[in-house]
Structures are given as structure tokens and as C-alpha cells.
Amino acid sequence: MQTMKAVRIHQYGGPEVLQFEDAPRPQPAAGELLIRAHAAAVNPVDWKIREGYAKERIGHSLPLILGWDVSGTVEVIGPGVTRFQKGDEVFTRPDIARNGAYAEHIVVRESEVAFKPKSIDHIRAAAIPLAALTAWQALFDTGHLSAGQKVLIHAASGGVGSFAVQLAKWKGARVIGTASGRNQSFIMELGVDEAIDYQKTRFEDVIHVVDVVFDTIGGDVQQRSWRVLRKGGILVSIVSPPPPEEAAKYHVRPGYLFVQPNSTELAEIARLVDTGTVKPFVETVLPLAEVRKAHELSQTGRTRGKIVLKVV
Ligand SMILES: NC(=O)c1ccc[n+]([C@@H]2O[C@H](COP(=O)([O-])OP(=O)(O)OC[C@H]3O[C@@H](n4cnc5c(N)ncnc54)[C@H](OP(=O)(O)O)[C@@H]3O)[C@@H](O)[C@H]2O)c1
């Protein structure tokens, strides 16, 4: 059996359950590719799954390789693969129900993969798929944001928020973003028209009649967001499904999504990266073996842009 280095969990728990070890090297079946991973991004869902979040719903079995964001090189193509060949540089947010990308190799379905943007390296490419697809699917597929509309993006400096700001601006929307004081200049650089320091100002005191709220925080932030929407507007959450009865009280619509792999949207995002319209921001790069530190950083909830693990 061929092996590879990987980070696996054999039980749910804290960062200490992350084991850097040898694991079986997977082989692609029909319609699948084996990717030699060069970089894998860390997302909050990684440590949530590490802690046991949604284990019944997603149906993982242990040991499990975490990490669902990867940039690398196609090494083997399975039978029936038509769009890719050995040596292609690709990136993907693969199926979260299967083994992830904290490893030297990962098997993914052809339908989940797009060519990596040519203008950036694998580290920055790995920072894109999960967060940018989430922003795309929230703003466009669920929120139907259009040119001239006003959108409030919570946590505009985070992994998802930093892509959401850039995508909303590309769409021609007016963008209001929230972040703490230390990230005000960062979100202005991303392109927000109005930056709110949530530690100084309650956003609902200064923002009114927005068309779309993008909720990346949940809880109290979600509750306080209803009143800033215009009648008929939509609150799109990626954290917890907004209660329909609350939405009805404010004559607005609730939306929720869990990001799905989508190679067509990913290819469009790659094009926007190569034209310089959208940029990934990577705050921290760590070797794969330092994954525990990466999780601890992500769990602070203060990441600016993304954390990426360098695989080779
Ligand atoms: N449903 C889905 O498909 C899906 C997909 C992706 C992510 N998610 C979830 O969405 C959430 C955000 O993900 P992410 O990757 O963007 O997280 P992240 O990168 O860890 O977010 C960190 C950012 O949040 C900001 N922040 C923290 N508290 C804030 C507040 N009260 N108001 C405004 N900004 C605040 C921080 O800015 P400061 O340091 O300036 O405070 C920091 O830049 C996570 O819970 C994640 O699990 C869901």
C-alpha cells in the first residue's frame, strides 16, 4: 500500500486530536482525479468538524482527513475524466462528506475542480475556493444581489467577507462592511463604500434600507440585522438559518446556505482573479505539520483574510 503524509483525526476534540502521520494514499475511481496538494486553506468548518459539529448530518467516519480547500497538480486521472490531464494545475472546494486536503494527495470528483488562476501561486489559490464560493452562492445564488443595490456584509475582513466585498463591488453594489478598528483600513482597501467599526458603533443605528444583509456571525448580530433591511429585502446567513417568523415580522425574507462544490462558479472566480478584480488575502502560512497552531489561530475568530497550510 502506498502511503502519504496527512493530518487525520481519530476522535473528535481539541487541536490535540490532529495527528500528522502516514495515511493510505487514495486512488481515483471513474470521474475522479488524484491531486498532488501544494497548499490547503484552513476554514472555521475544519475545527468545527474536528470538535464533532454535524457528525451525524455529514456522516463522516474516522479516521478523517480535514480541510476542504486545495490547490495542486493533477497526478492521476481516473477513467472517464475529460476536462483535465496529468500536470494540470487546479484548485477546488471538494465534497465535505469525504476526506479533505490536509494531505500530500487528495481524490476529488472532476465536477468539483477548476483550473487554478494562472496569475497567483498555490498558497494564494488554496485560499480561494471555499470562502469565495460561499460568498458567491450567498450574494448571487441566494441573495440575487444586483447592480445598484445596497448590501451589508458582516465580518468584511474575514475569509468569506473579504471575498464578499470584492464580489459585491464587481457586481456594482454599494457595500457596507463591518470589522473592528484594526481592520477598518483593510476593508476600505477591499473596496467597501462605508466601513463600520462594530466595537464603536451599533450598525443598526447608522444603516437603513439595505437590500441584502450577509450574516457571517449569527446570534445577536443576526437578530439586530432584521431592522436594517428594506421591506422585501433578504437576510442571507451562512451561520444559522434565520427564523422565518422573525423575517415575517419585518416583512423581509430569510435565506441560508451551506456552500456546495461548483466548478463553473469556481472557474468564473478564477477568471476574476486573473483579471485582478478579486484578490485573495493570506494572513498566515504554516507548514502542514503545524496544523494545530493554525486551528488555534482560526478559533480566535480574528483572522484577517485566510490561513493557509503549505503542503510541499
Ligand atoms: N454555511 C456555509 O457554507 C459556510 C461557509 C463558510 C463559512 N461559514 C461560517 O461563516 C463564519 C465566517 O467564516 P469565515 O471563514 O469568514 O471566518 P473568519 O475568517 O474566521 O472570520 C474572522 C473575521 O471575523 C471578524 N469578526 C469577528 N467578530 C465580528 C463581529 N462581531 N462583527 C464583525 N466582524 C467580526 C474578524 O474581524 P475583527 O478581527 O476586525 O473583529 C475577522 O476578520 C464561520 O462561522 C464559518 O464557519 C459557513
PDB file of C-alpha atoms in Angstrom, residues 41-306:
ATOM      1  CA  ALA A  41      -6.538  26.509   3.434  1.00  0.00           C
ATOM      2  CA  VAL A  42      -7.931  26.391   6.956  1.00  0.00           C
ATOM      3  CA  ASN A  43     -11.602  27.322   7.416  1.00  0.00           C
ATOM      4  CA  PRO A  44     -13.697  27.535  10.593  1.00  0.00           C
ATOM      5  CA  VAL A  45     -15.654  24.463   9.443  1.00  0.00           C
ATOM      6  CA  ASP A  46     -12.437  22.439   9.851  1.00  0.00           C
ATOM      7  CA  TRP A  47     -12.213  22.986  13.592  1.00  0.00           C
ATOM      8  CA  LYS A  48     -15.989  22.764  13.967  1.00  0.00           C
ATOM      9  CA  ILE A  49     -15.872  19.294  12.371  1.00  0.00           C
ATOM     10  CA  ARG A  50     -12.807  18.458  14.492  1.00  0.00           C
ATOM     11  CA  GLU A  51     -14.962  19.224  17.537  1.00  0.00           C
ATOM     12  CA  GLY A  52     -17.774  16.952  16.299  1.00  0.00           C
ATOM     13  CA  TYR A  53     -20.062  19.516  14.645  1.00  0.00           C
ATOM     14  CA  ALA A  54     -22.671  17.927  12.366  1.00  0.00           C
ATOM     15  CA  LYS A  55     -21.074  14.483  12.601  1.00  0.00           C
ATOM     16  CA  GLU A  56     -24.431  12.756  12.141  1.00  0.00           C
ATOM     17  CA  ARG A  57     -25.623  15.102   9.391  1.00  0.00           C
ATOM     18  CA  ILE A  58     -22.455  14.868   7.308  1.00  0.00           C
ATOM     19  CA  GLY A  59     -21.880  11.214   8.207  1.00  0.00           C
ATOM     20  CA  HIS A  60     -18.082  11.230   8.487  1.00  0.00           C
ATOM     21  CA  SER A  61     -16.275   8.115   9.564  1.00  0.00           C
ATOM     22  CA  LEU A  62     -12.984   8.188  11.457  1.00  0.00           C
ATOM     23  CA  PRO A  63     -10.092   8.456  10.873  1.00  0.00           C
ATOM     24  CA  LEU A  64     -10.847  11.564   8.834  1.00  0.00           C
ATOM     25  CA  ILE A  65      -8.584  13.940   6.910  1.00  0.00           C
ATOM     26  CA  LEU A  66      -9.806  17.508   7.451  1.00  0.00           C
ATOM     27  CA  GLY A  67      -9.519  20.533   5.138  1.00  0.00           C
ATOM     28  CA  TRP A  68     -11.752  21.280   2.157  1.00  0.00           C
ATOM     29  CA  ASP A  69      -9.784  23.843   0.152  1.00  0.00           C
ATOM     30  CA  VAL A  70      -6.881  22.806  -2.023  1.00  0.00           C
ATOM     31  CA  SER A  71      -4.598  23.938  -4.813  1.00  0.00           C
ATOM     32  CA  GLY A  72      -2.313  21.457  -6.512  1.00  0.00           C
ATOM     33  CA  THR A  73      -1.305  19.475  -9.587  1.00  0.00           C
ATOM     34  CA  VAL A  74      -3.261  16.654 -11.211  1.00  0.00           C
ATOM     35  CA  GLU A  75      -1.211  13.487 -10.793  1.00  0.00           C
ATOM     36  CA  VAL A  76      -3.550  10.698 -11.933  1.00  0.00           C
ATOM     37  CA  ILE A  77      -6.839  10.851 -13.821  1.00  0.00           C
ATOM     38  CA  GLY A  78      -9.498   8.194 -13.316  1.00  0.00           C
ATOM     39  CA  PRO A  79     -11.420   6.556 -16.176  1.00  0.00           C
ATOM     40  CA  GLY A  80     -13.826   8.878 -17.980  1.00  0.00           C
ATOM     41  CA  VAL A  81     -12.191  12.170 -16.941  1.00  0.00           C
ATOM     42  CA  THR A  82     -12.276  14.512 -19.937  1.00  0.00           C
ATOM     43  CA  ARG A  83     -11.504  18.087 -18.824  1.00  0.00           C
ATOM     44  CA  PHE A  84      -8.168  17.536 -17.093  1.00  0.00           C
ATOM     45  CA  GLN A  85      -4.892  15.744 -17.657  1.00  0.00           C
ATOM     46  CA  LYS A  86      -1.809  14.877 -15.633  1.00  0.00           C
ATOM     47  CA  GLY A  87       0.192  18.004 -14.817  1.00  0.00           C
ATOM     48  CA  ASP A  88      -2.732  20.461 -14.865  1.00  0.00           C
ATOM     49  CA  GLU A  89      -2.716  22.998 -12.030  1.00  0.00           C
ATOM     50  CA  VAL A  90      -6.117  23.020 -10.366  1.00  0.00           C
ATOM     51  CA  PHE A  91      -7.976  24.143  -7.276  1.00  0.00           C
ATOM     52  CA  THR A  92     -11.168  23.027  -5.619  1.00  0.00           C
ATOM     53  CA  ARG A  93     -13.524  23.016  -2.679  1.00  0.00           C
ATOM     54  CA  PRO A  94     -14.259  19.281  -2.687  1.00  0.00           C
ATOM     55  CA  ASP A  95     -17.144  17.323  -1.140  1.00  0.00           C
ATOM     56  CA  ILE A  96     -17.073  17.902   2.611  1.00  0.00           C
ATOM     57  CA  ALA A  97     -18.503  14.432   3.259  1.00  0.00           C
ATOM     58  CA  ARG A  98     -15.245  12.842   2.025  1.00  0.00           C
ATOM     59  CA  ASN A  99     -11.608  13.025   3.155  1.00  0.00           C
ATOM     60  CA  GLY A 100     -10.160  16.535   2.898  1.00  0.00           C
ATOM     61  CA  ALA A 101      -6.946  18.179   1.802  1.00  0.00           C
ATOM     62  CA  TYR A 102      -4.622  18.299   4.829  1.00  0.00           C
ATOM     63  CA  ALA A 103      -2.516  15.722   2.990  1.00  0.00           C
ATOM     64  CA  GLU A 104       0.005  15.216   0.213  1.00  0.00           C
ATOM     65  CA  HIS A 105      -2.738  13.791  -2.028  1.00  0.00           C
ATOM     66  CA  ILE A 106      -6.489  14.060  -2.320  1.00  0.00           C
ATOM     67  CA  VAL A 107      -9.020  12.394  -4.616  1.00  0.00           C
ATOM     68  CA  VAL A 108     -11.753  14.694  -5.916  1.00  0.00           C
ATOM     69  CA  ARG A 109     -14.526  14.488  -8.483  1.00  0.00           C
ATOM     70  CA  GLU A 110     -13.861  16.110 -11.838  1.00  0.00           C
ATOM     71  CA  SER A 111     -17.133  18.043 -11.435  1.00  0.00           C
ATOM     72  CA  GLU A 112     -15.731  19.858  -8.360  1.00  0.00           C
ATOM     73  CA  VAL A 113     -12.493  21.090  -9.946  1.00  0.00           C
ATOM     74  CA  ALA A 114     -11.427  24.191 -11.897  1.00  0.00           C
ATOM     75  CA  PHE A 115      -8.124  25.347 -13.347  1.00  0.00           C
ATOM     76  CA  LYS A 116      -6.164  27.358 -10.777  1.00  0.00           C
ATOM     77  CA  PRO A 117      -5.786  31.083 -11.564  1.00  0.00           C
ATOM     78  CA  LYS A 118      -2.554  31.408 -13.550  1.00  0.00           C
ATOM     79  CA  SER A 119      -1.507  34.735 -12.036  1.00  0.00           C
ATOM     80  CA  ILE A 120      -1.053  33.534  -8.439  1.00  0.00           C
ATOM     81  CA  ASP A 121       0.818  30.795  -6.599  1.00  0.00           C
ATOM     82  CA  HIS A 122      -0.699  27.707  -4.953  1.00  0.00           C
ATOM     83  CA  ILE A 123      -0.676  29.287  -1.486  1.00  0.00           C
ATOM     84  CA  ARG A 124      -2.948  32.109  -2.558  1.00  0.00           C
ATOM     85  CA  ALA A 125      -5.002  29.858  -4.848  1.00  0.00           C
ATOM     86  CA  ALA A 126      -5.768  27.491  -1.958  1.00  0.00           C
ATOM     87  CA  ALA A 127      -7.210  30.439  -0.016  1.00  0.00           C
ATOM     88  CA  ILE A 128      -9.955  30.925  -2.585  1.00  0.00           C
ATOM     89  CA  PRO A 129     -12.386  28.060  -3.268  1.00  0.00           C
ATOM     90  CA  LEU A 130     -14.407  27.559  -0.071  1.00  0.00           C
ATOM     91  CA  ALA A 131     -14.606  31.195   1.015  1.00  0.00           C
ATOM     92  CA  ALA A 132     -15.123  32.693  -2.439  1.00  0.00           C
ATOM     93  CA  LEU A 133     -17.732  30.089  -3.435  1.00  0.00           C
ATOM     94  CA  THR A 134     -19.564  30.744  -0.179  1.00  0.00           C
ATOM     95  CA  ALA A 135     -19.598  34.480  -0.872  1.00  0.00           C
ATOM     96  CA  TRP A 136     -20.735  33.880  -4.458  1.00  0.00           C
ATOM     97  CA  GLN A 137     -23.517  31.476  -3.507  1.00  0.00           C
ATOM     98  CA  ALA A 138     -24.706  33.726  -0.665  1.00  0.00           C
ATOM     99  CA  LEU A 139     -24.716  37.015  -2.575  1.00  0.00           C
ATOM    100  CA  PHE A 140     -25.707  35.862  -6.041  1.00  0.00           C
ATOM    101  CA  ASP A 141     -27.408  32.430  -5.917  1.00  0.00           C
ATOM    102  CA  THR A 142     -29.371  33.095  -2.698  1.00  0.00           C
ATOM    103  CA  GLY A 143     -29.396  36.899  -2.265  1.00  0.00           C
ATOM    104  CA  HIS A 144     -29.704  37.705  -6.009  1.00  0.00           C
ATOM    105  CA  LEU A 145     -27.685  40.867  -5.401  1.00  0.00           C
ATOM    106  CA  SER A 146     -27.747  43.169  -8.418  1.00  0.00           C
ATOM    107  CA  ALA A 147     -26.062  46.373  -9.573  1.00  0.00           C
ATOM    108  CA  GLY A 148     -27.132  49.456  -7.650  1.00  0.00           C
ATOM    109  CA  GLN A 149     -28.371  47.508  -4.616  1.00  0.00           C
ATOM    110  CA  LYS A 150     -27.062  48.095  -1.106  1.00  0.00           C
ATOM    111  CA  VAL A 151     -25.530  45.190   0.845  1.00  0.00           C
ATOM    112  CA  LEU A 152     -24.346  44.974   4.443  1.00  0.00           C
ATOM    113  CA  ILE A 153     -21.511  42.448   4.849  1.00  0.00           C
ATOM    114  CA  HIS A 154     -20.718  41.419   8.406  1.00  0.00           C
ATOM    115  CA  ALA A 155     -17.098  40.427   9.178  1.00  0.00           C
ATOM    116  CA  ALA A 156     -15.918  42.010   5.946  1.00  0.00           C
ATOM    117  CA  SER A 157     -12.290  41.344   6.951  1.00  0.00           C
ATOM    118  CA  GLY A 158     -12.721  37.572   7.391  1.00  0.00           C
ATOM    119  CA  GLY A 159     -12.161  34.741   4.949  1.00  0.00           C
ATOM    120  CA  VAL A 160     -15.655  34.860   3.451  1.00  0.00           C
ATOM    121  CA  GLY A 161     -16.245  38.582   4.000  1.00  0.00           C
ATOM    122  CA  SER A 162     -13.079  39.658   2.185  1.00  0.00           C
ATOM    123  CA  PHE A 163     -14.261  37.855  -0.972  1.00  0.00           C
ATOM    124  CA  ALA A 164     -17.864  39.004  -0.489  1.00  0.00           C
ATOM    125  CA  VAL A 165     -16.826  42.672  -0.516  1.00  0.00           C
ATOM    126  CA  GLN A 166     -14.861  42.278  -3.744  1.00  0.00           C
ATOM    127  CA  LEU A 167     -17.567  40.230  -5.480  1.00  0.00           C
ATOM    128  CA  ALA A 168     -20.322  42.642  -4.460  1.00  0.00           C
ATOM    129  CA  LYS A 169     -18.305  45.592  -5.782  1.00  0.00           C
ATOM    130  CA  TRP A 170     -17.684  43.722  -9.048  1.00  0.00           C
ATOM    131  CA  LYS A 171     -21.463  43.252  -9.315  1.00  0.00           C
ATOM    132  CA  GLY A 172     -21.924  47.020  -8.967  1.00  0.00           C
ATOM    133  CA  ALA A 173     -23.482  47.057  -5.499  1.00  0.00           C
ATOM    134  CA  ARG A 174     -22.970  49.657  -2.780  1.00  0.00           C
ATOM    135  CA  VAL A 175     -21.146  47.856   0.025  1.00  0.00           C
ATOM    136  CA  ILE A 176     -21.188  48.492   3.754  1.00  0.00           C
ATOM    137  CA  GLY A 177     -18.813  46.335   5.791  1.00  0.00           C
ATOM    138  CA  THR A 178     -18.277  45.719   9.488  1.00  0.00           C
ATOM    139  CA  ALA A 179     -14.958  44.956  11.209  1.00  0.00           C
ATOM    140  CA  SER A 180     -13.105  46.024  14.338  1.00  0.00           C
ATOM    141  CA  GLY A 181     -10.961  49.168  14.438  1.00  0.00           C
ATOM    142  CA  ARG A 182      -7.765  47.364  13.471  1.00  0.00           C
ATOM    143  CA  ASN A 183      -9.359  46.207  10.195  1.00  0.00           C
ATOM    144  CA  GLN A 184     -11.008  49.459   9.065  1.00  0.00           C
ATOM    145  CA  SER A 185      -8.271  50.355   6.583  1.00  0.00           C
ATOM    146  CA  PHE A 186      -8.148  46.745   5.337  1.00  0.00           C
ATOM    147  CA  ILE A 187     -11.840  46.676   4.429  1.00  0.00           C
ATOM    148  CA  MET A 188     -11.546  50.095   2.776  1.00  0.00           C
ATOM    149  CA  GLU A 189      -8.712  48.635   0.704  1.00  0.00           C
ATOM    150  CA  LEU A 190     -11.014  45.727  -0.219  1.00  0.00           C
ATOM    151  CA  GLY A 191     -13.459  48.270  -1.604  1.00  0.00           C
ATOM    152  CA  VAL A 192     -16.235  48.916   0.927  1.00  0.00           C
ATOM    153  CA  ASP A 193     -18.057  52.211   0.383  1.00  0.00           C
ATOM    154  CA  GLU A 194     -18.718  52.509   4.097  1.00  0.00           C
ATOM    155  CA  ALA A 195     -16.801  50.854   6.942  1.00  0.00           C
ATOM    156  CA  ILE A 196     -18.356  50.374  10.381  1.00  0.00           C
ATOM    157  CA  ASP A 197     -16.252  49.683  13.455  1.00  0.00           C
ATOM    158  CA  TYR A 198     -18.563  47.290  15.305  1.00  0.00           C
ATOM    159  CA  GLN A 199     -16.724  47.918  18.565  1.00  0.00           C
ATOM    160  CA  LYS A 200     -17.649  51.617  18.458  1.00  0.00           C
ATOM    161  CA  THR A 201     -20.910  51.801  16.541  1.00  0.00           C
ATOM    162  CA  ARG A 202     -24.045  49.668  16.568  1.00  0.00           C
ATOM    163  CA  PHE A 203     -24.569  49.125  12.847  1.00  0.00           C
ATOM    164  CA  GLU A 204     -28.378  49.239  13.170  1.00  0.00           C
ATOM    165  CA  ASP A 205     -28.130  52.819  14.489  1.00  0.00           C
ATOM    166  CA  VAL A 206     -26.466  54.068  11.298  1.00  0.00           C
ATOM    167  CA  ILE A 207     -27.558  51.716   8.495  1.00  0.00           C
ATOM    168  CA  HIS A 208     -31.056  51.616   6.985  1.00  0.00           C
ATOM    169  CA  VAL A 209     -32.923  50.208   3.998  1.00  0.00           C
ATOM    170  CA  VAL A 210     -30.363  47.787   2.681  1.00  0.00           C
ATOM    171  CA  ASP A 211     -31.412  45.215   0.081  1.00  0.00           C
ATOM    172  CA  VAL A 212     -29.260  42.328   1.312  1.00  0.00           C
ATOM    173  CA  VAL A 213     -27.627  41.539   4.659  1.00  0.00           C
ATOM    174  CA  PHE A 214     -24.892  38.907   4.546  1.00  0.00           C
ATOM    175  CA  ASP A 215     -24.736  37.362   8.023  1.00  0.00           C
ATOM    176  CA  THR A 216     -21.419  35.631   8.740  1.00  0.00           C
ATOM    177  CA  ILE A 217     -21.713  35.928  12.535  1.00  0.00           C
ATOM    178  CA  GLY A 218     -25.184  34.746  13.688  1.00  0.00           C
ATOM    179  CA  GLY A 219     -26.675  35.227  17.170  1.00  0.00           C
ATOM    180  CA  ASP A 220     -27.155  38.798  18.301  1.00  0.00           C
ATOM    181  CA  VAL A 221     -25.698  40.184  15.036  1.00  0.00           C
ATOM    182  CA  GLN A 222     -28.302  38.273  13.038  1.00  0.00           C
ATOM    183  CA  GLN A 223     -31.132  39.443  15.314  1.00  0.00           C
ATOM    184  CA  ARG A 224     -30.093  43.092  15.072  1.00  0.00           C
ATOM    185  CA  SER A 225     -29.815  42.833  11.281  1.00  0.00           C
ATOM    186  CA  TRP A 226     -33.548  42.459  10.529  1.00  0.00           C
ATOM    187  CA  ARG A 227     -34.317  46.103  11.126  1.00  0.00           C
ATOM    188  CA  VAL A 228     -31.756  47.454   8.638  1.00  0.00           C
ATOM    189  CA  LEU A 229     -33.433  45.724   5.685  1.00  0.00           C
ATOM    190  CA  ARG A 230     -35.911  47.398   3.375  1.00  0.00           C
ATOM    191  CA  LYS A 231     -39.307  45.691   3.082  1.00  0.00           C
ATOM    192  CA  GLY A 232     -38.868  42.704   0.765  1.00  0.00           C
ATOM    193  CA  GLY A 233     -35.088  42.613   1.388  1.00  0.00           C
ATOM    194  CA  ILE A 234     -33.244  39.420   2.317  1.00  0.00           C
ATOM    195  CA  LEU A 235     -31.035  38.318   5.191  1.00  0.00           C
ATOM    196  CA  VAL A 236     -28.695  35.567   3.989  1.00  0.00           C
ATOM    197  CA  SER A 237     -26.918  33.664   6.747  1.00  0.00           C
ATOM    198  CA  ILE A 238     -24.140  31.106   6.491  1.00  0.00           C
ATOM    199  CA  VAL A 239     -24.085  30.524  10.250  1.00  0.00           C
ATOM    200  CA  SER A 240     -27.616  29.642  11.353  1.00  0.00           C
ATOM    201  CA  PRO A 241     -30.919  29.515   9.454  1.00  0.00           C
ATOM    202  CA  PRO A 242     -32.795  32.768  10.210  1.00  0.00           C
ATOM    203  CA  PRO A 243     -36.231  32.027  11.726  1.00  0.00           C
ATOM    204  CA  PRO A 244     -38.980  32.632   9.095  1.00  0.00           C
ATOM    205  CA  GLU A 245     -41.320  34.092  11.776  1.00  0.00           C
ATOM    206  CA  GLU A 246     -38.748  36.791  12.589  1.00  0.00           C
ATOM    207  CA  ALA A 247     -38.383  37.599   8.895  1.00  0.00           C
ATOM    208  CA  ALA A 248     -42.173  37.865   8.559  1.00  0.00           C
ATOM    209  CA  LYS A 249     -42.343  40.410  11.423  1.00  0.00           C
ATOM    210  CA  TYR A 250     -40.078  42.725   9.415  1.00  0.00           C
ATOM    211  CA  HIS A 251     -41.648  41.910   6.007  1.00  0.00           C
ATOM    212  CA  VAL A 252     -38.313  40.596   4.734  1.00  0.00           C
ATOM    213  CA  ARG A 253     -37.039  37.211   3.567  1.00  0.00           C
ATOM    214  CA  PRO A 254     -34.759  34.716   5.320  1.00  0.00           C
ATOM    215  CA  GLY A 255     -32.003  32.833   3.460  1.00  0.00           C
ATOM    216  CA  TYR A 256     -29.473  30.223   4.490  1.00  0.00           C
ATOM    217  CA  LEU A 257     -26.947  28.142   2.608  1.00  0.00           C
ATOM    218  CA  PHE A 258     -24.234  25.590   3.108  1.00  0.00           C
ATOM    219  CA  VAL A 259     -21.644  26.041   0.368  1.00  0.00           C
ATOM    220  CA  GLN A 260     -21.565  23.406  -2.370  1.00  0.00           C
ATOM    221  CA  PRO A 261     -18.767  22.460  -4.775  1.00  0.00           C
ATOM    222  CA  ASN A 262     -19.313  24.197  -8.134  1.00  0.00           C
ATOM    223  CA  SER A 263     -16.667  24.092 -10.855  1.00  0.00           C
ATOM    224  CA  THR A 264     -18.488  26.589 -13.107  1.00  0.00           C
ATOM    225  CA  GLU A 265     -18.619  29.265 -10.392  1.00  0.00           C
ATOM    226  CA  LEU A 266     -15.038  28.455  -9.390  1.00  0.00           C
ATOM    227  CA  ALA A 267     -13.852  28.917 -12.980  1.00  0.00           C
ATOM    228  CA  GLU A 268     -15.571  32.324 -13.093  1.00  0.00           C
ATOM    229  CA  ILE A 269     -13.893  33.277  -9.799  1.00  0.00           C
ATOM    230  CA  ALA A 270     -10.509  32.180 -11.233  1.00  0.00           C
ATOM    231  CA  ARG A 271     -11.136  34.460 -14.209  1.00  0.00           C
ATOM    232  CA  LEU A 272     -11.863  37.389 -11.862  1.00  0.00           C
ATOM    233  CA  VAL A 273      -8.625  36.672 -10.011  1.00  0.00           C
ATOM    234  CA  ASP A 274      -6.617  36.595 -13.238  1.00  0.00           C
ATOM    235  CA  THR A 275      -8.099  39.917 -14.356  1.00  0.00           C
ATOM    236  CA  GLY A 276      -7.133  41.455 -10.993  1.00  0.00           C
ATOM    237  CA  THR A 277     -10.765  42.044  -9.972  1.00  0.00           C
ATOM    238  CA  VAL A 278     -10.636  39.721  -6.957  1.00  0.00           C
ATOM    239  CA  LYS A 279      -7.613  39.114  -4.729  1.00  0.00           C
ATOM    240  CA  PRO A 280      -7.123  36.506  -2.011  1.00  0.00           C
ATOM    241  CA  PHE A 281      -5.550  37.822   1.198  1.00  0.00           C
ATOM    242  CA  VAL A 282      -3.429  35.344   3.148  1.00  0.00           C
ATOM    243  CA  GLU A 283      -2.523  36.467   6.650  1.00  0.00           C
ATOM    244  CA  THR A 284      -0.655  33.360   7.822  1.00  0.00           C
ATOM    245  CA  VAL A 285       1.161  30.492   6.103  1.00  0.00           C
ATOM    246  CA  LEU A 286       2.220  27.477   8.163  1.00  0.00           C
ATOM    247  CA  PRO A 287       3.662  24.079   7.269  1.00  0.00           C
ATOM    248  CA  LEU A 288       1.148  21.215   7.295  1.00  0.00           C
ATOM    249  CA  ALA A 289       2.826  19.770  10.385  1.00  0.00           C
ATOM    250  CA  GLU A 290       1.867  22.953  12.305  1.00  0.00           C
ATOM    251  CA  VAL A 291      -1.839  22.438  11.756  1.00  0.00           C
ATOM    252  CA  ARG A 292      -2.645  22.607  15.480  1.00  0.00           C
ATOM    253  CA  LYS A 293      -1.324  26.165  15.611  1.00  0.00           C
ATOM    254  CA  ALA A 294      -3.360  27.017  12.503  1.00  0.00           C
ATOM    255  CA  HIS A 295      -6.548  25.780  14.176  1.00  0.00           C
ATOM    256  CA  GLU A 296      -5.819  27.722  17.348  1.00  0.00           C
ATOM    257  CA  LEU A 297      -5.381  30.873  15.278  1.00  0.00           C
ATOM    258  CA  SER A 298      -8.587  30.296  13.315  1.00  0.00           C
ATOM    259  CA  GLN A 299     -10.512  29.670  16.534  1.00  0.00           C
ATOM    260  CA  THR A 300      -9.677  33.141  17.815  1.00  0.00           C
ATOM    261  CA  GLY A 301     -12.226  34.437  15.273  1.00  0.00           C
ATOM    262  CA  ARG A 302      -9.867  37.288  14.375  1.00  0.00           C
ATOM    263  CA  THR A 303      -8.294  36.052  11.128  1.00  0.00           C
ATOM    264  CA  ARG A 304      -7.801  38.778   8.526  1.00  0.00           C
ATOM    265  CA  GLY A 305      -8.313  37.033   5.178  1.00  0.00           C
ATOM    266  CA  LYS A 306      -7.088  33.443   5.284  1.00  0.00           C
TER     267      LYS A 306
END
